[in-house]
CSV table of C-alpha atoms and ligand atoms in Angstrom, one decimal:
chain,number,residue,atom,x,y,z
A,147,MET,CA,112.8,92.9,72.2
A,148,LYS,CA,112.7,96.4,73.4
A,149,ILE,CA,112.4,97.6,77.0
A,150,ALA,CA,111.6,101.3,77.6
A,151,VAL,CA,112.3,103.2,80.8
A,152,ALA,CA,109.7,105.9,81.2
A,153,ALA,CA,110.5,109.3,82.7
A,154,GLU,CA,108.3,109.9,85.7
A,155,THR,CA,105.7,112.6,85.2
A,156,ARG,CA,103.8,112.6,88.6
A,157,ASP,CA,104.4,115.5,90.9
A,158,GLY,CA,107.1,114.8,93.5
A,159,GLU,CA,108.3,111.5,92.0
A,160,ALA,CA,112.1,111.6,91.9
A,161,ARG,CA,112.8,107.9,91.4
A,162,VAL,CA,113.5,106.0,88.2
A,163,ALA,CA,112.7,102.4,87.4
A,164,LEU,CA,116.1,101.4,86.0
A,165,VAL,CA,119.6,102.5,87.0
A,166,PRO,CA,122.6,102.4,84.6
A,167,GLU,CA,124.4,99.7,86.6
A,168,LEU,CA,121.5,97.3,85.8
A,169,VAL,CA,121.2,98.0,82.1
A,170,GLY,CA,123.7,95.2,81.4
A,171,LYS,CA,121.5,92.6,83.0
A,172,LEU,CA,118.7,93.4,80.5
A,173,THR,CA,121.0,93.6,77.5
A,174,ALA,CA,122.4,90.2,78.5
A,175,LEU,CA,118.9,88.8,78.3
A,176,GLY,CA,118.6,90.1,74.8
A,177,TYR,CA,116.7,93.4,75.3
A,178,ASP,CA,117.4,96.7,73.7
A,179,VAL,CA,117.1,99.2,76.5
A,180,ALA,CA,115.7,102.7,75.5
A,181,VAL,CA,115.5,105.4,78.1
A,182,GLU,CA,113.4,108.6,77.9
A,183,PRO,CA,115.6,111.7,78.1
A,184,GLY,CA,116.2,112.9,81.7
A,185,ALA,CA,114.5,109.8,83.2
A,186,GLY,CA,117.2,109.5,85.9
A,187,MET,CA,117.8,113.2,86.4
A,188,HIS,CA,116.1,113.6,89.8
A,189,ALA,CA,118.0,110.5,91.1
A,190,LEU,CA,121.2,112.2,89.9
A,191,LEU,CA,121.7,109.7,87.0
A,192,SER,CA,122.6,111.3,83.7
A,193,ASP,CA,121.6,110.3,80.2
A,194,ASP,CA,125.3,109.8,79.4
A,195,GLU,CA,125.5,107.1,82.2
A,196,TYR,CA,122.7,105.1,80.6
A,197,VAL,CA,124.4,105.4,77.2
A,198,GLU,CA,127.7,104.2,78.6
A,199,ALA,CA,125.9,101.3,80.1
A,200,GLY,CA,124.6,100.3,76.7
A,201,ALA,CA,121.1,102.0,76.5
A,202,THR,CA,119.9,104.5,74.0
A,203,ILE,CA,118.1,107.7,74.8
A,204,ASP,CA,114.9,108.1,73.0
A,205,ALA,CA,112.1,110.6,73.5
A,206,ASP,CA,109.7,108.1,71.8
A,207,ALA,CA,111.0,105.1,73.7
A,208,ILE,CA,107.6,103.8,74.9
A,209,THR,CA,105.6,103.7,71.6
A,210,ASP,CA,107.2,100.6,70.1
A,211,ALA,CA,108.4,98.9,73.3
A,212,ASP,CA,107.5,95.4,74.3
A,213,VAL,CA,107.9,96.2,78.0
A,214,VAL,CA,107.7,99.7,79.7
A,215,VAL,CA,109.0,100.0,83.2
A,216,SER,CA,108.2,102.9,85.5
A,217,VAL,CA,107.8,103.7,89.2
A,218,GLN,CA,104.3,105.3,89.1
A,219,PRO,CA,101.7,104.0,86.7
A,220,LEU,CA,101.8,105.7,83.2
A,221,ASP,CA,99.3,108.4,82.7
A,222,VAL,CA,96.4,107.9,80.4
A,223,ASP,CA,97.8,109.8,77.5
A,224,ARG,CA,100.9,107.6,77.5
A,225,ILE,CA,99.0,104.4,77.9
A,226,ARG,CA,97.1,105.3,74.7
A,227,ARG,CA,100.4,105.6,72.8
A,228,LEU,CA,101.4,102.0,73.6
A,229,ARG,CA,101.0,99.2,71.1
A,230,ARG,CA,98.3,96.6,72.1
A,231,GLY,CA,100.1,93.7,73.8
A,232,THR,CA,102.8,95.9,75.4
A,233,ALA,CA,103.6,95.0,79.0
A,234,THR,CA,104.0,97.6,81.8
A,235,VAL,CA,105.7,97.0,85.1
A,236,SER,CA,105.2,99.7,87.8
A,237,PHE,CA,103.6,100.3,91.1
A,238,LEU,CA,99.8,100.3,90.4
A,239,PRO,CA,97.7,100.8,93.5
A,240,THR,CA,94.5,99.4,91.9
A,241,THR,CA,92.2,100.7,94.6
A,242,PHE,CA,93.1,104.3,94.0
A,243,GLU,CA,93.9,104.0,90.2
A,244,GLN,CA,90.7,102.5,88.8
A,245,ALA,CA,90.7,104.9,85.8
A,246,VAL,CA,94.2,103.8,84.9
A,247,VAL,CA,93.3,100.1,85.2
A,248,VAL,CA,90.3,100.7,82.8
A,249,ASP,CA,92.6,102.3,80.3
A,250,LEU,CA,95.2,99.6,80.6
A,251,ARG,CA,92.4,97.0,80.0
A,252,ASP,CA,90.8,98.8,77.1
A,253,CYS,CA,94.2,99.4,75.4
A,254,GLY,CA,95.1,95.7,75.6
A,255,ILE,CA,98.1,96.3,77.9
A,256,THR,CA,99.5,93.5,80.1
A,257,ALA,CA,100.0,95.4,83.3
A,258,PHE,CA,102.0,94.1,86.3
A,259,ALA,CA,101.7,95.8,89.7
A,260,MET,CA,104.9,95.6,91.9
A,261,GLU,CA,102.8,95.8,95.1
A,262,LEU,CA,100.9,92.6,94.0
A,263,VAL,CA,104.0,90.4,93.8
A,264,PRO,CA,103.2,87.7,96.3
A,265,ARG,CA,105.3,87.8,99.5
A,266,ILE,CA,106.7,84.3,99.2
A,267,SER,CA,110.4,83.5,99.7
A,268,ARG,CA,111.0,82.9,96.0
A,269,ALA,CA,109.8,86.5,95.3
A,270,GLN,CA,111.8,88.3,97.9
A,271,SER,CA,114.2,89.7,95.4
A,272,MET,CA,111.2,91.3,93.6
A,273,ASP,CA,109.5,92.7,96.7
A,274,ALA,CA,109.4,96.4,96.0
A,275,LEU,CA,107.0,97.0,99.0
A,276,SER,CA,109.8,95.9,101.3
A,277,SER,CA,112.6,97.6,99.5
A,278,GLN,CA,110.8,100.9,99.5
A,279,ALA,CA,109.6,100.5,103.1
A,280,LEU,CA,113.2,100.0,104.1
A,281,VAL,CA,114.0,103.4,102.7
A,282,ALA,CA,110.9,105.1,104.2
A,283,GLY,CA,111.7,103.5,107.7
A,284,TYR,CA,115.3,104.7,107.7
A,285,ARG,CA,114.2,108.2,106.5
A,286,SER,CA,111.5,108.5,109.2
A,287,ALA,CA,114.1,108.0,112.0
A,288,ILE,CA,116.5,110.5,110.3
A,289,VAL,CA,113.7,113.1,110.0
A,290,ALA,CA,112.7,112.6,113.7
A,291,ALA,CA,116.3,113.0,114.8
A,292,GLY,CA,116.8,116.0,112.6
A,293,MET,CA,113.6,117.8,113.8
A,294,LEU,CA,114.2,117.0,117.5
A,295,ARG,CA,116.2,119.8,119.0
A,296,ARG,CA,118.1,117.5,121.4
A,297,PHE,CA,120.4,114.5,121.2
A,298,PHE,CA,119.3,111.0,120.4
A,299,PRO,CA,122.2,109.3,122.2
A,300,LEU,CA,123.3,109.4,125.8
A,301,ASN,CA,126.4,111.6,126.3
A,302,MET,CA,128.6,111.4,129.4
A,303,THR,CA,130.8,114.4,129.5
A,304,ALA,CA,133.0,116.1,132.1
A,305,ALA,CA,130.3,118.8,132.2
A,306,GLY,CA,127.6,116.3,133.0
A,307,THR,CA,125.4,113.7,131.5
A,308,VAL,CA,123.0,114.3,128.6
A,309,GLN,CA,120.1,111.8,128.7
A,310,PRO,CA,119.2,109.9,125.5
A,311,ALA,CA,115.9,110.7,123.6
A,312,ASP,CA,112.9,108.4,124.2
A,313,VAL,CA,111.5,107.2,120.8
A,314,VAL,CA,108.2,105.3,120.4
A,315,VAL,CA,107.6,103.4,117.1
A,316,LEU,CA,104.1,102.1,116.3
A,317,GLY,CA,103.9,99.4,113.7
A,318,ALA,CA,106.9,97.0,113.4
A,319,GLY,CA,106.7,95.8,109.8
A,320,VAL,CA,109.6,96.4,107.4
A,321,ALA,CA,109.5,100.2,107.8
A,322,GLY,CA,108.9,100.2,111.5
A,323,LEU,CA,111.8,97.7,112.2
A,324,GLN,CA,114.1,99.9,110.1
A,325,ALA,CA,112.9,103.0,112.0
A,326,ILE,CA,113.7,101.2,115.3
A,327,ALA,CA,117.1,100.0,114.1
A,328,THR,CA,118.1,103.4,112.8
A,329,SER,CA,116.9,105.2,116.0
A,330,LYS,CA,118.9,102.6,118.1
A,331,ARG,CA,122.0,103.2,116.0
A,332,LEU,CA,121.7,106.9,116.8
A,333,GLY,CA,121.6,106.0,120.5
A,334,ALA,CA,117.9,106.6,121.4
A,335,VAL,CA,116.0,104.5,123.9
A,336,VAL,CA,113.3,102.9,121.7
A,337,ARG,CA,110.0,101.3,122.6
A,338,ALA,CA,107.7,99.8,120.0
A,339,TYR,CA,104.3,98.3,119.6
A,340,ASP,CA,102.6,96.2,116.9
A,341,VAL,CA,99.4,94.2,117.0
A,342,ARG,CA,100.9,91.0,115.5
A,343,ALA,CA,102.2,88.5,118.1
A,344,ALA,CA,105.4,87.7,116.1
A,345,ALA,CA,106.3,91.4,116.2
A,346,ALA,CA,107.4,91.5,119.9
A,347,GLU,CA,110.3,89.2,119.2
A,348,GLU,CA,111.2,91.1,116.0
A,349,ILE,CA,111.2,94.4,118.0
A,350,ARG,CA,113.5,92.9,120.6
A,351,SER,CA,115.8,91.5,117.9
A,352,VAL,CA,116.6,95.1,116.6
A,353,GLY,CA,117.3,96.3,120.1
A,354,ALA,CA,114.0,98.0,121.2
A,355,LYS,CA,111.7,97.2,124.1
A,356,SER,CA,108.4,95.8,123.0
A,357,ILE,CA,105.4,97.5,124.6
A,358,ASP,CA,103.0,94.9,125.9
A,359,LEU,CA,99.4,96.3,126.2
A,360,GLU,CA,98.0,92.9,127.2
A,361,LEU,CA,95.5,93.1,124.3
A,362,GLU,CA,94.6,90.3,122.0
A,363,THR,CA,96.9,90.1,119.0
A,364,LEU,CA,95.5,90.6,115.5
A,365,GLU,CA,97.1,88.2,113.0
A,366,GLY,CA,95.6,88.3,109.5
A,367,SER,CA,96.5,86.1,106.6
A,368,GLY,CA,100.0,86.1,105.0
A,369,GLY,CA,101.8,87.5,108.1
A,370,TYR,CA,99.8,90.8,107.9
A,371,ALA,CA,97.7,92.5,110.6
A,372,ARG,CA,93.9,92.4,110.8
A,373,GLU,CA,91.8,95.5,111.1
A,374,MET,CA,90.9,96.5,114.7
A,375,THR,CA,87.3,96.8,115.9
A,376,GLU,CA,86.5,100.4,117.1
A,377,ASP,CA,86.3,99.1,120.7
A,378,ARG,CA,89.8,97.6,120.6
A,379,ALA,CA,91.2,100.7,118.8
A,380,ALA,CA,89.9,102.8,121.7
A,381,ARG,CA,91.4,100.6,124.3
A,382,GLN,CA,94.7,100.5,122.4
A,383,ARG,CA,94.7,104.3,122.3
A,384,ASP,CA,94.0,104.6,126.0
A,385,LEU,CA,96.8,102.2,126.9
A,386,LEU,CA,99.3,103.8,124.6
A,387,THR,CA,98.6,107.3,125.8
A,388,PRO,CA,101.2,107.3,128.7
A,389,TYR,CA,104.0,105.9,126.4
A,390,ILE,CA,103.3,108.6,123.8
A,391,ALA,CA,103.1,111.4,126.5
A,392,ALA,CA,106.6,110.3,127.7
A,393,ALA,CA,108.2,110.1,124.2
A,394,ASP,CA,110.4,112.8,122.7
A,395,ALA,CA,109.8,111.4,119.3
A,396,LEU,CA,106.9,109.3,117.9
A,397,ILE,CA,107.2,107.4,114.6
A,398,THR,CA,104.1,105.7,113.2
A,399,THR,CA,104.3,103.1,110.4
A,400,ALA,CA,101.1,101.0,110.9
A,401,ALA,CA,99.2,99.7,107.9
A,402,VAL,CA,96.6,97.1,107.1
A,403,PRO,CA,96.8,95.9,103.4
A,404,GLY,CA,94.0,97.3,101.2
A,405,ARG,CA,92.6,99.5,103.9
A,406,GLN,CA,93.0,103.0,105.2
A,407,ALA,CA,95.7,103.3,107.8
A,408,PRO,CA,94.4,102.7,111.3
A,409,MET,CA,94.1,105.9,113.4
A,410,LEU,CA,96.3,105.0,116.4
A,411,VAL,CA,97.0,108.4,117.9
A,412,THR,CA,94.4,111.1,118.4
A,413,ALA,CA,95.2,114.8,118.5
A,414,ALA,CA,94.4,114.8,122.2
A,415,MET,CA,97.1,112.2,122.7
A,416,VAL,CA,99.6,114.3,120.8
A,417,GLU,CA,98.6,117.3,122.9
A,418,GLN,CA,99.9,115.5,126.0
A,419,MET,CA,103.5,115.3,124.5
A,420,LYS,CA,106.2,117.5,126.0
A,421,PRO,CA,107.3,120.8,124.5
A,422,GLY,CA,109.7,120.2,121.6
A,423,SER,CA,108.3,116.7,120.8
A,424,VAL,CA,108.2,115.5,117.2
A,425,VAL,CA,105.9,113.1,115.5
A,426,VAL,CA,106.6,111.4,112.1
A,427,ASP,CA,103.6,109.8,110.5
A,428,LEU,CA,104.7,107.6,107.6
A,429,ALA,CA,101.0,106.6,107.0
A,430,ALA,CA,99.9,110.2,106.4
A,431,GLU,CA,99.1,109.5,102.7
A,432,THR,CA,96.8,106.6,103.4
A,433,GLY,CA,94.7,108.3,106.0
A,434,GLY,CA,97.2,108.8,108.8
A,435,ASN,CA,98.1,106.9,112.0
A,436,VAL,CA,98.0,110.3,113.7
A,437,GLU,CA,94.9,112.5,113.7
A,438,GLY,CA,95.6,115.8,112.0
A,439,SER,CA,98.8,114.8,110.2
A,440,VAL,CA,99.0,116.2,106.6
A,441,PRO,CA,101.0,114.4,103.9
A,442,GLY,CA,104.0,116.5,102.8
A,443,GLU,CA,103.6,119.1,105.6
A,444,VAL,CA,104.7,119.8,109.1
A,445,VAL,CA,101.8,120.9,111.3
A,446,ARG,CA,101.8,121.8,115.0
A,447,ILE,CA,99.5,119.9,117.4
A,448,GLY,CA,99.8,121.0,121.0
A,449,ASN,CA,103.5,121.1,121.8
A,450,ALA,CA,104.5,118.7,119.0
A,451,GLN,CA,105.6,119.2,115.4
A,452,VAL,CA,103.9,116.6,113.3
A,453,TRP,CA,105.6,115.6,110.0
A,454,GLY,CA,103.3,113.9,107.5
A,455,GLY,CA,105.1,111.5,105.0
A,456,ARG,CA,104.4,112.0,101.3
A,457,ASN,CA,106.1,109.6,98.9
A,458,VAL,CA,108.9,109.2,101.5
A,459,PRO,CA,111.0,106.7,99.5
A,460,SER,CA,111.3,109.3,96.7
A,461,GLN,CA,113.0,111.6,99.3
A,462,MET,CA,116.1,109.3,98.9
A,463,PRO,CA,115.8,108.8,95.1
A,464,GLY,CA,119.2,107.3,94.5
A,465,PRO,CA,119.1,104.3,96.8
A,466,ALA,CA,115.3,103.9,96.4
A,467,SER,CA,115.7,103.7,92.6
A,468,ARG,CA,118.6,101.2,92.9
A,469,LEU,CA,116.6,98.9,95.1
A,470,TYR,CA,113.4,99.3,93.0
A,471,ALA,CA,115.3,98.7,89.8
A,472,GLN,CA,116.7,95.5,91.1
A,473,ASN,CA,113.2,94.3,92.0
A,474,VAL,CA,111.9,95.2,88.5
A,475,VAL,CA,114.9,93.5,86.7
A,476,ASN,CA,114.3,90.4,88.8
A,477,LEU,CA,110.7,90.3,87.9
A,478,VAL,CA,111.4,91.0,84.2
A,479,THR,CA,114.0,88.3,84.2
A,480,LEU,CA,111.5,85.8,85.6
A,481,MET,CA,109.2,86.6,82.7
A,482,THR,CA,111.9,86.3,80.0
A,483,ALA,CA,112.5,83.1,78.1
A,484,THR,CA,116.1,82.9,76.9
A,485,GLY,CA,115.6,79.7,74.9
A,486,GLU,CA,117.5,76.5,75.5
A,487,GLY,CA,121.1,76.6,74.3
A,488,SER,CA,120.9,80.2,73.1
A,489,ALA,CA,124.0,82.2,73.9
A,490,GLU,CA,123.7,85.1,76.3
A,491,GLY,CA,122.4,88.2,74.5
A,492,GLU,CA,120.5,86.2,72.0
A,493,GLY,CA,117.0,84.9,71.7
A,494,GLY,CA,115.4,86.5,74.8
A,495,THR,CA,111.7,86.8,74.5
A,496,PHE,CA,109.3,88.4,77.0
A,497,ALA,CA,107.0,85.5,77.7
A,498,PRO,CA,105.2,85.7,81.1
A,499,ASP,CA,104.2,82.3,82.3
A,500,PHE,CA,100.8,82.8,83.9
A,501,ASP,CA,101.0,79.4,85.6
A,502,ASP,CA,103.7,80.9,87.8
A,503,GLU,CA,102.1,82.3,90.9
A,504,ILE,CA,104.4,85.4,90.9
A,505,VAL,CA,103.4,86.3,87.4
A,506,ALA,CA,99.7,85.5,87.9
A,507,GLY,CA,99.6,87.2,91.2
A,508,SER,CA,101.1,90.5,90.0
A,509,CYS,CA,99.2,90.7,86.7
A,510,VAL,CA,96.4,93.3,86.8
A,511,THR,CA,95.3,93.4,83.1
A,512,HIS,CA,96.0,91.1,80.2
A,513,ASP,CA,94.5,90.8,76.7
A,514,GLY,CA,91.6,93.2,77.3
A,515,ALA,CA,90.6,91.8,80.6
A,516,VAL,CA,91.2,92.6,84.3
A,517,ARG,CA,92.8,89.5,85.8
A,518,HIS,CA,93.2,90.7,89.4
A,519,GLU,CA,90.0,89.4,90.9
A,520,PRO,CA,89.5,92.1,93.7
A,521,THR,CA,90.0,94.9,91.1
A,522,ARG,CA,87.6,93.3,88.7
A,523,ALA,CA,85.0,93.0,91.4
A,524,ALA,CA,85.5,96.6,92.5
A,525,LEU,CA,85.1,97.8,88.8
A,526,GLU,CA,82.0,95.7,88.4
A,527,GLY,CA,80.6,97.2,91.6
A,528,ALA,CA,81.4,100.7,90.5
A,529,SER,CA,79.7,100.4,87.0
B,839,NAD,P1,102.5,96.8,106.6
B,839,NAD,O1,103.2,97.9,105.9
B,839,NAD,O2,101.3,96.2,106.0
B,839,NAD,O3,102.1,97.3,108.1
B,839,NAD,C1,103.1,97.8,108.9
B,839,NAD,C2,102.9,97.2,110.3
B,839,NAD,O4,101.8,97.8,110.9
B,839,NAD,C3,102.7,95.7,110.4
B,839,NAD,O5,103.7,95.1,111.1
B,839,NAD,C4,101.3,95.6,111.1
B,839,NAD,O6,101.2,94.5,111.9
B,839,NAD,C5,101.2,96.9,111.9
B,839,NAD,N1,99.9,97.3,112.3
B,839,NAD,C6,98.7,97.2,111.6
B,839,NAD,N2,97.7,97.7,112.4
B,839,NAD,C7,98.3,98.1,113.6
B,839,NAD,C8,97.8,98.7,114.7
B,839,NAD,N3,96.5,98.9,114.9
B,839,NAD,N4,98.6,99.0,115.8
B,839,NAD,C9,99.9,98.7,115.6
B,839,NAD,N5,100.5,98.2,114.5
B,839,NAD,C10,99.7,97.9,113.5
B,839,NAD,O7,103.5,95.7,106.9
B,839,NAD,P2,104.8,95.1,106.2
B,839,NAD,O8,105.9,96.0,106.5
B,839,NAD,O9,104.4,95.0,104.7
B,839,NAD,O10,105.0,93.7,106.9
B,839,NAD,C11,103.9,92.9,107.3
B,839,NAD,C12,104.3,91.5,107.5
B,839,NAD,O11,104.7,90.9,106.2
B,839,NAD,C13,105.4,91.3,108.5
B,839,NAD,O12,105.0,90.1,109.2
B,839,NAD,C14,106.6,91.0,107.6
B,839,NAD,O13,107.5,90.2,108.3
B,839,NAD,C15,105.9,90.3,106.5
B,839,NAD,N6,106.8,90.3,105.3
B,839,NAD,C16,107.0,89.2,104.6
B,839,NAD,C17,107.8,89.2,103.4
B,839,NAD,C18,108.1,88.0,102.7
B,839,NAD,O14,107.8,86.9,103.1
B,839,NAD,N7,108.6,88.1,101.5
B,839,NAD,C19,108.3,90.4,103.0
B,839,NAD,C20,108.0,91.6,103.7
B,839,NAD,C21,107.2,91.5,104.8
């Protein structure tokens, strides 16, 4: 059985789907691991390190592989080079990548999407959304602290006291809680708001004050938020305005699965911020929590510098790759049958069990068909 690690080709993607320290986990399952040349280069991992770990370097690694792992979905040219029946494991945002899904289906590829791994306890070690949100949340706080031309912490000196920065975080999921915890560690005074009822306690548990707007909470299924009505969104914006006007740094991380990011902060709200304020919008790529934010750019709105996130986990490619690779290896391990009584390193076969809810839930295409129901419905609606 052969597993190939694809070099990422999409603009700005610096991560890699397998790191040398995890090659041994796959060879122990019975896989030959082949890595495309330079695959780890942007994450500062050399081809030699992969070879020392037991992999081979092969420019043609994907063509005869049983499984191809990558961070971003493979592009169409490369999908067409795969054998029918090959499995791919990558992020695959089906809403935005319909053309790729069609090609995967038509080429008979069994495609697994890391963002569709169900968020159940048994799948926590395969939860790439969480691992990458952790990186993005940390980075958002560091970016805010770096852009702000003042201290985050309180400083009491003989020459006088320096007041700590006021940070507001909107959205307290995995990324938001990490942004809060990192800002706290740097000494800022942090306030945070989330629409889910459970979030208030989670916000307090990482040391921030929970902002209570006395609005109804919006619990959706599976611990996620529900979308707001326009009326509630407007009230939420009105009530948040004074908190944002008082903040030195605003970090936004709010999302609703499968939808555009909710617009939580208008340009007029940002215009009320003090000179020198900074805004970090982690949701810029999916529509933005802040009106006027641009992914990958810093724009000026009123007195504030507004930083729009673009593939933020890739900005820390080493740790992001290590965490992602661990998620991928755990998912591949779940789908590998090692055979009863077989010695380690012998007899591993890639054999996804579609009765397993993790396997079934994360599979997008298999055997010429789209198995992920919402994607199939969207494709039928589009044709
Ligand atoms: P996410 O990326 O989908 O959204 C980020 C946050 O934005 C969420 O907390 C959401 O409530 C919030 N939000 C949405 N609309 C908002 C609005 N209008 N105003 C303010 N905030 C808004 O979330 P996530 O990080 O993926 O986590 C979502 C939930 O999933 C959490 O309850 C988390 O604990 C849970 N979770 C469970 C598992 C697991 O069981 N394996 C793993 C990770 C996360």
